[in-house]
Amino acid sequence: MPDANPRNLRNVREITRRDMLFSLARVPNTSRILVASSENKVLELDAGQANPTARELADHGRYVTCVRLAGNTVISGGYDNRLIWWDLQANRQIRTNDTHTRQLRQLAVSPDGSKLASVADDMVCKLWNVSDGTLIRDLRGHEERTPTHFTSMLYCCAFSNDGTKLATGDRVGRVCIWNVANGERLSTVEVPSLYTWDATQRIRSIGGVRSLAFSPDGTQIAVGGVGQIGNVDGLSGPSRVEVHDWARRTRVHEFQGTQQGLFNKLVWHPQNHWLCAIGGGGNGFVAFHNMANRTMIHQMNLPMHVHDSTFSEDWTTLYHAGHNKIVVQEMRP
Amino acid sequence: MTLNSSCGSPEHPVSRRGFLTSLAAMAGTAAVADMTAIQVLGAPAVANELRQQQKRVIMLWLAGGSSQLETFDPKPGVPTGGPFQSIQTSTPGIRISELMPKMARRMRDTTIIRSLNTRNADHGSAAKIMMRGRMSEADIDYPDLGAVMSREMGLESSQVPDYVSFYTATEGRSMAPGHAGFLGARYGSMDLTTSMVPENIRRVNISELDHRERSELRNQLSGMFERGRSSSSLDSHNQAYRRVSGIMANEQLFDIEREPQRVRDRYGPTLFGRQALAARRLCEAGVPFIRVGRAWWDTHAQNFESHQEMVPELDHVMSTLLDDLDERGLLRNTLIVTLAEFGRTPSINSSVGRDHFASAWSTTLSGCGIRGGTVYGRSDASGNRVAEGEIGAARLFATIYRALGINPHKNYYIGARPIPLTDPGTEPIREVLA
């Protein structure tokens, strides 16, 4: 089957919602998706329908910020500091964990589905066994305070394709690379261009590492967010990605989007066909980059700020969740 | 006459000579204005008694517009409420944002007003309204709260400034500078922008002995000149020199390094904390009005993360300041006003921000004259409208004046024209007054 072609990307469906959707997971080989809602719940709905009915799963009682699916288990986290584990088939809660002391920001499931990583504003990454929900270990490498003495935040995490490495990224632009097997910190990569501290005009900050993706061979890490911002009142800086050789701690590539805002999601094609960067400012955008010749393949705007996205198994369908909308896109060969 | 603010920015360099000259001129002009144009209706004895009570105000000015929903009027569980919970305060039934646990523990001296509808959501004009308590009028240049306090509470014999304003961020600084209006520049602000110590009072190249000898020579020459003459202008010049000399002698007041390390640690390492500590020192020394500007809260994007960054700082600094003033016996005579030009929209925009909003927002008053542990007014369930106890800027200012023992209905006069201190018919909120 020929490869999906990003140049053929087009919107096929928009589902309007009243809530903000901060995270998205998809049930394999279906158009059923799980979304993390500002209305405090994890919802399941069929993005193949024009007006789908949402089924309520876990209730966090506060904003849900992250949801992932591992086998038949839905795991979600939110501002309630809890992880909730939910049996999708039996439609019941399996367990909760409340060992994070601040709100959770993101989850990642290892490629083999055996491990879960969670990051929270307690600046700890926790590694879990998916099978029984036991904690494997804490990974600590991010400062609780910014250099100017304010609260920091730990935004994102991502496994390498072989599952041996894990990356975590924080507000001030620090990325830690971890050995999943033993918890050793393999490297620390600083990406200060993604963090704007305005010491003169507004005396506050914006930005941070919002998305991470390993290269297919695991030697490079793509780091996404927003570049330096002149006016931190808005997301008025260039959407930005840096690619680093994490072992050598050197930047090997960088690109900035033409749109202003955050790259909240990075997906690196497993055969290195492209790196897809998705996010938003006032509205949303998606961009495909050819990492071999370092050129832009295609980019287009989306009707809402996108917080999370996922591809279908054949890479032809792209599901986006964001501000008051779900958008489905296709890119046929 | 307008004050050439010594803001310290490159655009407005002010030399020491210029500063002293303008201050002397200001004092002279104001003294003349006092006697010919502006009179205060009320017995001098009452005014003097007020001054002797040494009432003071520290204003924490949250420039740019902090969110009431992430501070003093949380709405968890509704679509406009955002992600943060409310927490119980030390006063049963009063809940504030979970981002303010320290203030939650010490509500005893604070009243929250949750029903401001100030009808103006433009930074510049709203800031002026909230600093002056009223809208500008074409033919009346109203003074701001600091200038009124300077006028009402400043002691003629004081060797400290009457109105000090810290505002370091450049954004919004020009939107509501200290403004004496028709009271005259004598009551204007000493603006500290690039430094916490007034640059123009530093005795850079002159020893203490030289300084004293020069002062004595000036006094001698002045005394010779005055012999056989009587002039309000001469008096005001001498008064101005005495004040400048006093301020210079009190240079250390601005220097927080003179505080013990444990006290500096208590206020914390941020600029806002250090300026709040300086404000406490000035307050202790008798400065009637100090504004500490904390900018810039204009969170059109990433509102929750920005408030997660800034509100804990506000919580820490405000609670520390209240504790410190209380422990020093200053809180009963010092009013802490925590105020912005407006609040922020309940609706959350696509950049996860909140925009300008003046229809239902909050402020707090703490300390002097205030019935602590209270809430006045109520916004509706979504926070979009005032549901109960709506007030505007005028009523807030009438309440502030009354808390300080100043009659909010008193008149100033420009010529024969009476200018009421607050808009006519405005009554203080009696429910929040001690």
Coordinates of N, CA, C and O in Angstrom, one line a residue, chain A residues 20 22 39-40 61-63 79 102-103 105 121 146 148-153 155 171 195 197 200-207 210 232-235 262 281-283 305 307 323-324, chain B residues 77-85 98-99 123 168-173 269-271 294-302 304-306 308-310 312-313 348-352 354:
Chain A
M20 N -13.3 22.0 26.7 CA -12.0 22.0 26.2 C -11.5 20.5 26.4 O -11.7 19.9 27.4
F22 N -8.2 18.2 26.4 CA -6.8 18.4 26.6 C -5.9 17.2 26.1 O -4.7 17.3 26.0
E39 N -14.6 19.3 31.5 CA -15.8 19.1 32.4 C -15.6 17.8 33.3 O -16.5 17.1 33.7
N40 N -14.3 17.6 33.6 CA -13.9 16.8 34.7 C -13.9 15.3 34.4 O -13.7 14.5 35.3
G61 N -13.5 14.9 38.9 CA -14.0 16.0 39.7 C -13.3 17.3 39.4 O -13.7 18.3 39.9
R62 N -12.3 17.3 38.5 CA -11.6 18.5 38.1 C -11.2 18.3 36.7 O -11.3 17.2 36.1
Y63 N -10.6 19.3 36.1 CA -10.1 19.2 34.7 C -9.3 17.9 34.5 O -8.4 17.6 35.3
Y79 N -6.2 17.5 37.3 CA -5.9 18.5 38.4 C -6.2 17.9 39.8 O -5.9 18.6 40.8
R102 N 0.9 17.1 42.9 CA 0.4 18.2 42.1 C -0.4 17.7 40.9 O -0.3 16.5 40.6
Q103 N -0.9 18.6 40.1 CA -1.7 18.1 39.0 C -0.9 17.4 37.9 O 0.2 17.8 37.6
R105 N 0.1 16.3 34.1 CA 0.1 17.0 32.9 C 0.0 16.1 31.7 O -0.6 16.4 30.7
D121 N 3.1 18.4 38.1 CA 3.7 19.6 38.5 C 4.5 19.4 39.9 O 5.0 20.4 40.4
T146 N 11.6 27.7 39.2 CA 12.4 28.3 38.0 C 13.5 29.1 38.6 O 13.6 29.4 39.8
T148 N 14.0 32.1 38.5 CA 13.6 33.3 39.1 C 12.6 33.1 40.3 O 11.8 33.9 40.7
H149 N 12.6 31.8 40.8 CA 12.0 31.5 42.1 C 10.5 31.3 42.0 O 9.7 31.4 43.0
F150 N 10.0 31.0 40.8 CA 8.5 30.8 40.7 C 8.3 29.3 40.5 O 9.2 28.5 40.2
T151 N 7.0 28.9 40.6 CA 6.6 27.5 40.5 C 6.9 27.0 39.0 O 6.6 27.7 38.1
S152 N 7.6 25.9 38.9 CA 7.8 25.3 37.6 C 6.7 24.3 37.3 O 5.9 24.0 38.1
M153 N 6.8 23.7 36.1 CA 5.8 22.7 35.7 C 6.5 21.7 34.8 O 7.4 22.0 34.1
Y155 N 5.7 19.2 31.9 CA 4.6 19.2 30.9 C 4.4 17.8 30.2 O 3.3 17.4 29.9
R171 N 9.0 23.3 32.2 CA 8.7 24.7 31.8 C 9.9 25.5 31.4 O 9.8 26.3 30.4
Y195 N 11.5 28.8 26.4 CA 11.0 29.4 27.7 C 11.3 30.9 27.6 O 12.4 31.3 27.5
W197 N 11.2 34.1 29.8 CA 11.1 34.8 31.0 C 11.3 36.3 30.7 O 12.3 36.8 30.3
T200 N 11.6 42.3 32.1 CA 11.6 43.8 32.0 C 10.1 44.3 31.9 O 9.7 45.2 32.6
Q201 N 9.4 43.8 30.9 CA 8.1 44.4 30.6 C 7.0 43.9 31.5 O 6.2 44.6 32.0
R202 N 7.0 42.5 31.7 CA 5.8 42.0 32.4 C 6.2 41.1 33.6 O 5.3 40.7 34.4
I203 N 7.4 40.8 33.8 CA 7.9 40.0 35.0 C 7.1 38.8 35.2 O 6.6 38.5 36.3
R204 N 7.0 38.0 34.2 CA 6.5 36.7 34.3 C 6.9 35.9 33.0 O 7.6 36.4 32.2
S205 N 6.5 34.6 33.0 CA 7.0 33.7 31.9 C 5.9 33.1 31.2 O 4.7 33.1 31.5
I206 N 6.3 32.4 30.1 CA 5.4 31.6 29.3 C 6.3 30.6 28.5 O 7.5 30.8 28.4
G207 N 5.6 29.6 28.0 CA 6.3 28.6 27.2 C 6.5 27.3 27.8 O 5.7 26.8 28.5
R210 N 6.6 21.5 25.5 CA 5.2 21.0 25.4 C 5.0 19.7 24.7 O 4.0 19.1 24.8
V232 N 4.3 38.4 26.5 CA 3.9 37.1 27.1 C 2.4 37.1 27.4 O 1.9 36.1 28.0
D233 N 1.7 38.2 27.1 CA 0.2 38.2 27.4 C -0.5 37.2 26.5 O -1.5 36.7 26.8
G234 N 0.2 36.9 25.3 CA -0.4 36.0 24.4 C 0.6 35.0 23.9 O 1.8 35.0 24.3
L235 N 0.2 34.1 23.0 CA 1.1 33.1 22.4 C 1.6 33.7 21.1 O 1.5 33.1 20.0
L262 N 1.9 27.3 20.3 CA 2.6 26.1 20.8 C 2.5 24.9 19.9 O 1.4 24.6 19.5
G281 N -2.4 28.5 18.6 CA -2.4 29.7 19.4 C -3.9 30.1 19.5 O -4.6 29.4 20.3
G282 N -4.3 31.1 18.8 CA -5.7 31.4 18.8 C -6.5 30.3 18.1 O -7.6 29.9 18.4
N283 N -5.9 29.8 17.0 CA -6.4 28.7 16.3 C -5.4 27.6 16.2 O -4.4 27.7 16.9
H305 N -7.5 25.6 18.6 CA -6.2 25.3 19.3 C -6.2 23.8 19.6 O -7.1 23.3 20.3
H307 N -4.8 20.5 21.4 CA -4.0 20.1 22.6 C -3.4 18.7 22.4 O -2.3 18.5 23.0
H323 N -9.7 23.0 21.7 CA -10.7 24.0 22.3 C -12.0 23.9 21.6 O -12.2 24.3 20.5
N324 N -13.0 23.3 22.3 CA -14.4 23.2 21.8 C -14.6 22.4 20.5 O -15.6 22.5 19.9
Chain B
G77 N -16.1 23.9 39.5 CA -17.3 23.0 39.1 C -18.2 23.6 38.1 O -19.1 23.0 37.7
V78 N -18.0 24.9 37.7 CA -18.8 25.4 36.6 C -17.9 25.6 35.4 O -16.7 25.7 35.5
P79 N -18.5 25.6 34.2 CA -17.7 25.7 33.0 C -16.7 26.9 32.9 O -15.6 26.8 32.3
T80 N -17.1 28.0 33.6 CA -16.2 29.1 33.6 C -15.2 29.1 34.8 O -14.3 30.0 34.9
G81 N -15.3 28.1 35.6 CA -14.5 28.1 36.8 C -13.0 27.8 36.7 O -12.3 28.2 37.6
G82 N -12.6 27.2 35.6 CA -11.2 26.9 35.5 C -10.8 25.6 36.3 O -11.7 25.0 36.9
P83 N -9.6 25.3 36.4 CA -9.2 24.0 36.9 C -8.9 24.0 38.4 O -8.8 22.9 39.0
F84 N -8.9 25.2 39.0 CA -8.5 25.2 40.4 C -9.7 25.1 41.4 O -10.8 25.6 41.1
Q85 N -9.4 24.5 42.5 CA -10.5 24.3 43.5 C -10.5 25.5 44.4 O -9.6 26.4 44.5
E98 N -7.5 27.8 45.8 CA -6.5 26.9 46.4 C -5.0 27.4 46.2 O -4.1 27.0 46.8
L99 N -4.9 28.4 45.3 CA -3.6 29.0 45.0 C -3.2 29.9 46.1 O -2.1 30.4 46.1
H123 N -7.3 49.1 29.8 CA -6.2 49.2 30.8 C -6.0 50.6 31.3 O -6.0 50.9 32.5
T168 N 8.2 48.5 38.7 CA 9.4 48.2 38.0 C 9.1 47.7 36.6 O 9.8 48.1 35.7
A169 N 8.1 46.9 36.4 CA 7.8 46.4 35.0 C 7.5 47.6 34.1 O 7.0 48.6 34.6
T170 N 7.9 47.5 32.9 CA 7.6 48.6 32.0 C 6.2 48.6 31.5 O 5.7 49.7 31.2
E171 N 5.6 47.4 31.4 CA 4.3 47.4 30.9 C 3.3 48.0 31.8 O 3.2 47.6 33.0
G172 N 2.5 48.9 31.3 CA 1.4 49.5 32.2 C 1.9 50.6 33.1 O 1.0 51.2 33.8
R173 N 3.2 50.8 33.1 CA 3.7 51.8 34.1 C 3.1 53.2 33.8 O 2.8 54.0 34.7
P269 N 12.5 35.9 47.7 CA 13.5 36.5 46.9 C 13.0 37.3 45.7 O 13.8 37.9 44.9
T270 N 11.7 37.3 45.5 CA 11.2 37.9 44.2 C 11.1 39.5 44.4 O 11.1 40.0 45.6
L271 N 11.1 40.1 43.3 CA 11.1 41.6 43.3 C 9.9 42.1 44.1 O 10.0 43.0 44.9
R294 N 2.7 45.3 41.1 CA 3.1 44.0 40.6 C 2.5 43.8 39.3 O 1.3 43.5 39.1
A295 N 3.3 44.0 38.2 CA 2.8 43.8 36.9 C 3.5 42.5 36.3 O 4.5 42.2 36.8
W296 N 2.8 41.8 35.3 CA 1.7 42.2 34.6 C 0.8 41.0 34.4 O 1.2 40.0 33.9
W297 N -0.5 41.2 34.8 CA -1.4 40.1 35.0 C -2.3 39.9 33.7 O -3.3 39.2 33.9
D298 N -1.9 40.4 32.6 CA -2.8 40.4 31.5 C -2.8 39.1 30.7 O -2.2 39.0 29.6
T299 N -3.4 38.1 31.2 CA -3.2 36.7 30.8 C -4.2 36.3 29.7 O -5.1 35.4 29.9
H300 N -4.0 36.9 28.5 CA -4.9 36.5 27.4 C -4.6 35.1 26.9 O -5.5 34.5 26.2
A301 N -3.5 34.6 27.2 CA -3.2 33.2 26.9 C -2.6 32.5 28.1 O -2.0 33.2 29.0
Q302 N -2.9 31.2 28.3 CA -2.3 30.4 29.3 C -2.6 31.0 30.7 O -1.7 31.2 31.6
F304 N -4.2 30.0 33.3 CA -4.1 29.2 34.5 C -2.6 28.9 34.9 O -2.3 28.9 36.0
E305 N -1.8 28.8 33.9 CA -0.4 28.6 34.2 C 0.2 29.9 34.7 O 1.1 29.9 35.6
S306 N -0.2 31.0 34.1 CA 0.3 32.3 34.6 C -0.1 32.5 36.0 O 0.7 33.0 36.8
Q308 N -0.9 30.2 38.1 CA -0.2 29.2 38.9 C 1.2 29.8 39.3 O 1.8 29.5 40.3
E309 N 1.7 30.6 38.4 CA 3.0 31.2 38.6 C 2.9 32.4 39.6 O 3.7 32.5 40.5
M310 N 2.0 33.2 39.4 CA 1.9 34.5 40.0 C 1.1 34.5 41.3 O 1.5 35.3 42.3
P312 N 0.7 32.3 43.8 CA 1.4 31.9 45.0 C 2.3 33.0 45.5 O 2.5 33.1 46.7
E313 N 2.9 33.7 44.6 CA 3.7 34.9 45.0 C 2.9 35.9 45.7 O 3.3 36.4 46.8
I348 N -13.4 31.4 28.9 CA -12.0 31.0 28.6 C -11.8 30.9 27.1 O -12.5 30.2 26.4
N349 N -10.8 31.7 26.6 CA -10.6 31.7 25.2 C -9.8 30.6 24.6 O -9.4 29.7 25.4
S350 N -9.6 30.6 23.3 CA -9.0 29.4 22.7 C -7.5 29.2 23.0 O -7.0 28.2 22.8
S351 N -6.9 30.3 23.5 CA -5.5 30.2 24.0 C -5.5 29.8 25.5 O -4.4 30.1 26.1
V352 N -6.6 29.3 26.0 CA -6.7 29.0 27.4 C -6.4 30.3 28.3 O -5.7 30.2 29.3
R354 N -7.9 34.2 29.7 CA -9.0 35.0 30.1 C -8.7 36.5 29.7 O -7.6 36.9 29.8

